[in-house]
Amino acid sequence: MASTLKVNTIQHTGGNTAATISSSGQITLSSASYPQVFHSRATGDQDVTNSYTDISGCVLTGITPRSANSKFLITGNIYMNLNSATGMRIRMIRTVGGSDTVIYTQRNTYAIYQNAGGDHEQNVVTFLDTPSTAAAIGYRFQVIEYDTDAITLNQGDFSSITVQEYLG
């Protein structure tokens, strides 16, 4: 036996509308039901040093989770030119309420290494974060160089960071 439910809106018991159905049957979800996506990219060359430094342009701030149970998928594409025999490492920082937490560090000191130099490289970093907060969050990538001062970021292409929220 088939049955039909006819409504114009679907609401929570508190009165908040979750979905609206038009006369043609099109469903429009409330904006709170969509996951958020944030993106930023570097716009110019940046030299890497022997101390951890933010990747200019790969910094996102003011991300307000839709839920304290949300998860965030962070993806970074880091482009660089290794100008001589050198290596570098990437780490990811989460900031909540002005407090920084390192949430990911590449395990190998030389996560990227080149023996001779003159090589353009790309390193992709992906991490799923569960911050367990409804407070505003920031994410950023940092890099450190080992051996020489011979790495330049964003040559050949631009580094970027993308953060996708998955509702919890």
Short mmCIF file of C-alpha atoms in Angstrom, two decimals:
data_model
loop_
_atom_site.label_atom_id
_atom_site.label_comp_id
_atom_site.label_asym_id
_atom_site.label_seq_id
_atom_site.Cartn_x
_atom_site.Cartn_y
_atom_site.Cartn_z
CA MET A 1 0.00 0.00 0.00
CA ALA A 2 1.45 3.36 -1.03
CA SER A 3 1.06 6.46 1.09
CA THR A 4 1.75 10.14 0.49
CA LEU A 5 3.01 12.73 2.94
CA LYS A 6 2.27 16.32 1.88
CA VAL A 7 4.18 19.16 3.54
CA ASN A 8 5.64 22.56 2.66
CA THR A 9 8.38 22.59 5.30
CA ILE A 10 10.12 20.19 7.65
CA GLN A 11 10.93 21.70 11.03
CA HIS A 12 12.67 20.72 14.23
CA THR A 13 10.47 20.72 17.34
CA GLY A 14 12.20 23.98 18.28
CA GLY A 15 10.78 25.62 15.15
CA ASN A 16 13.93 25.75 12.99
CA THR A 17 13.22 24.89 9.35
CA ALA A 18 15.44 22.10 8.00
CA ALA A 19 13.96 21.89 4.50
CA THR A 20 11.43 23.62 2.27
CA ILE A 21 9.57 21.88 -0.55
CA SER A 22 8.34 23.99 -3.48
CA SER A 23 5.09 23.36 -5.38
CA SER A 24 7.16 21.69 -8.12
CA GLY A 25 8.68 19.27 -5.59
CA GLN A 26 12.12 20.90 -5.37
CA ILE A 27 13.69 20.51 -1.90
CA THR A 28 15.78 23.34 -0.47
CA LEU A 29 17.84 22.49 2.61
CA SER A 30 18.70 25.09 5.23
CA SER A 31 22.24 26.46 5.01
CA ALA A 32 23.09 24.87 8.38
CA SER A 33 22.82 21.40 6.79
CA TYR A 34 25.55 22.01 4.21
CA PRO A 35 29.17 21.26 5.08
CA GLN A 36 31.54 24.19 4.87
CA VAL A 37 34.54 24.32 2.53
CA PHE A 38 37.42 26.81 2.92
CA HIS A 39 40.36 27.35 0.58
CA SER A 40 43.39 29.60 0.36
CA ARG A 41 46.50 29.60 -1.78
CA ALA A 42 49.88 31.24 -1.77
CA THR A 43 50.48 33.98 -4.31
CA GLY A 44 54.25 34.38 -4.48
CA ASP A 45 57.66 32.83 -3.92
CA GLN A 46 58.78 32.21 -0.34
CA ASP A 47 62.20 31.06 0.87
CA VAL A 48 62.29 28.30 3.49
CA THR A 49 64.59 28.64 6.52
CA ASN A 50 65.95 26.34 9.24
CA SER A 51 63.12 27.18 11.66
CA TYR A 52 59.41 26.39 11.30
CA THR A 53 57.71 29.13 9.28
CA ASP A 54 54.09 29.54 8.15
CA ILE A 55 53.54 28.99 4.44
CA SER A 56 52.31 32.40 3.36
CA GLY A 57 48.80 32.05 1.95
CA CYS A 58 48.25 28.60 3.46
CA VAL A 59 46.58 29.96 6.58
CA LEU A 60 42.84 29.79 7.29
CA THR A 61 41.27 31.44 10.37
CA GLY A 62 37.79 32.00 11.77
CA ILE A 63 36.30 28.64 10.78
CA THR A 64 33.24 28.16 13.01
CA PRO A 65 32.12 24.53 13.17
CA ARG A 66 28.43 23.86 12.61
CA SER A 67 28.69 21.30 15.41
CA ALA A 68 31.11 20.48 18.22
CA ASN A 69 31.12 16.95 16.75
CA SER A 70 32.26 18.05 13.28
CA LYS A 71 35.35 16.59 11.66
CA PHE A 72 37.59 18.55 9.30
CA LEU A 73 39.50 17.13 6.35
CA ILE A 74 42.56 19.29 5.73
CA THR A 75 44.42 18.96 2.44
CA GLY A 76 47.58 20.82 1.54
CA ASN A 77 49.39 20.93 -1.78
CA ILE A 78 52.88 22.25 -1.16
CA TYR A 79 54.93 23.20 -4.23
CA MET A 80 58.65 23.90 -4.00
CA ASN A 81 61.91 24.16 -5.88
CA LEU A 82 64.91 22.44 -4.29
CA ASN A 83 67.87 24.48 -5.48
CA SER A 84 70.64 22.21 -4.13
CA ALA A 85 71.09 19.13 -1.95
CA THR A 86 68.58 19.81 0.81
CA GLY A 87 65.48 18.52 2.54
CA MET A 88 62.40 19.79 4.34
CA ARG A 89 59.52 18.75 6.56
CA ILE A 90 55.89 19.94 6.76
CA ARG A 91 53.64 20.20 9.80
CA MET A 92 50.04 21.28 10.39
CA ILE A 93 48.85 23.56 13.19
CA ARG A 94 45.34 23.96 14.63
CA THR A 95 44.54 27.20 16.50
CA VAL A 96 41.58 27.48 18.89
CA GLY A 97 41.16 30.49 21.17
CA GLY A 98 44.69 31.71 20.45
CA SER A 99 46.26 28.38 21.47
CA ASP A 100 48.27 26.45 18.85
CA THR A 101 48.40 22.64 18.66
CA VAL A 102 50.58 20.68 16.25
CA ILE A 103 48.16 18.09 14.86
CA TYR A 104 50.41 16.54 12.21
CA THR A 105 54.15 16.39 11.53
CA GLN A 106 55.74 14.36 8.77
CA ARG A 107 57.55 11.49 10.47
CA ASN A 108 60.79 11.68 8.50
CA THR A 109 63.09 14.66 9.14
CA TYR A 110 63.64 14.77 5.39
CA ALA A 111 60.10 14.12 4.20
CA ILE A 112 61.22 15.75 0.96
CA TYR A 113 64.87 15.43 -0.03
CA GLN A 114 66.85 16.14 -3.17
CA ASN A 115 70.50 15.13 -3.61
CA ALA A 116 71.43 17.45 -6.46
CA GLY A 117 68.87 20.25 -6.59
CA GLY A 118 67.18 22.06 -9.42
CA ASP A 119 64.07 19.95 -8.99
CA HIS A 120 60.45 21.06 -8.64
CA GLU A 121 58.51 18.95 -6.15
CA GLN A 122 54.95 18.66 -4.88
CA ASN A 123 54.00 17.25 -1.50
CA VAL A 124 50.37 16.49 -0.69
CA VAL A 125 49.36 16.32 2.97
CA THR A 126 45.91 15.11 4.07
CA PHE A 127 44.72 14.85 7.66
CA LEU A 128 41.33 14.26 9.31
CA ASP A 129 40.97 16.39 12.45
CA THR A 130 38.39 15.99 15.20
CA PRO A 131 38.77 19.21 17.23
CA SER A 132 35.71 18.56 19.48
CA THR A 133 34.84 22.25 19.78
CA ALA A 134 32.24 24.73 18.58
CA ALA A 135 34.74 27.60 18.95
CA ALA A 136 36.35 29.24 15.90
CA ILE A 137 39.26 27.22 14.48
CA GLY A 138 42.26 28.10 12.35
CA TYR A 139 44.50 25.77 10.33
CA ARG A 140 47.88 26.43 8.77
CA PHE A 141 50.92 24.68 7.34
CA GLN A 142 54.50 25.29 8.41
CA VAL A 143 57.77 24.14 6.85
CA ILE A 144 61.36 23.79 8.01
CA GLU A 145 64.48 23.23 5.91
CA TYR A 146 67.47 21.08 6.75
CA ASP A 147 71.07 21.38 5.46
CA THR A 148 71.06 24.58 3.36
CA ASP A 149 68.98 27.66 2.55
CA ALA A 150 68.09 26.39 -0.86
CA ILE A 151 64.32 25.78 -1.01
CA THR A 152 61.82 28.19 -2.52
CA LEU A 153 58.10 27.55 -2.17
CA ASN A 154 55.52 28.22 -4.89
CA GLN A 155 57.88 28.11 -7.87
CA GLY A 156 56.15 26.46 -10.80
CA ASP A 157 52.77 26.41 -9.04
CA PHE A 158 51.18 27.73 -5.87
CA SER A 159 50.82 25.97 -2.53
CA SER A 160 47.28 25.73 -1.13
CA ILE A 161 45.20 24.60 1.81
CA THR A 162 41.62 23.29 1.65
CA VAL A 163 39.50 22.51 4.73
CA GLN A 164 36.24 20.56 4.41
CA GLU A 165 33.85 20.16 7.32
CA TYR A 166 31.99 16.88 7.81
CA LEU A 167 29.02 17.32 10.09
CA GLY A 168 29.05 15.22 13.23
#
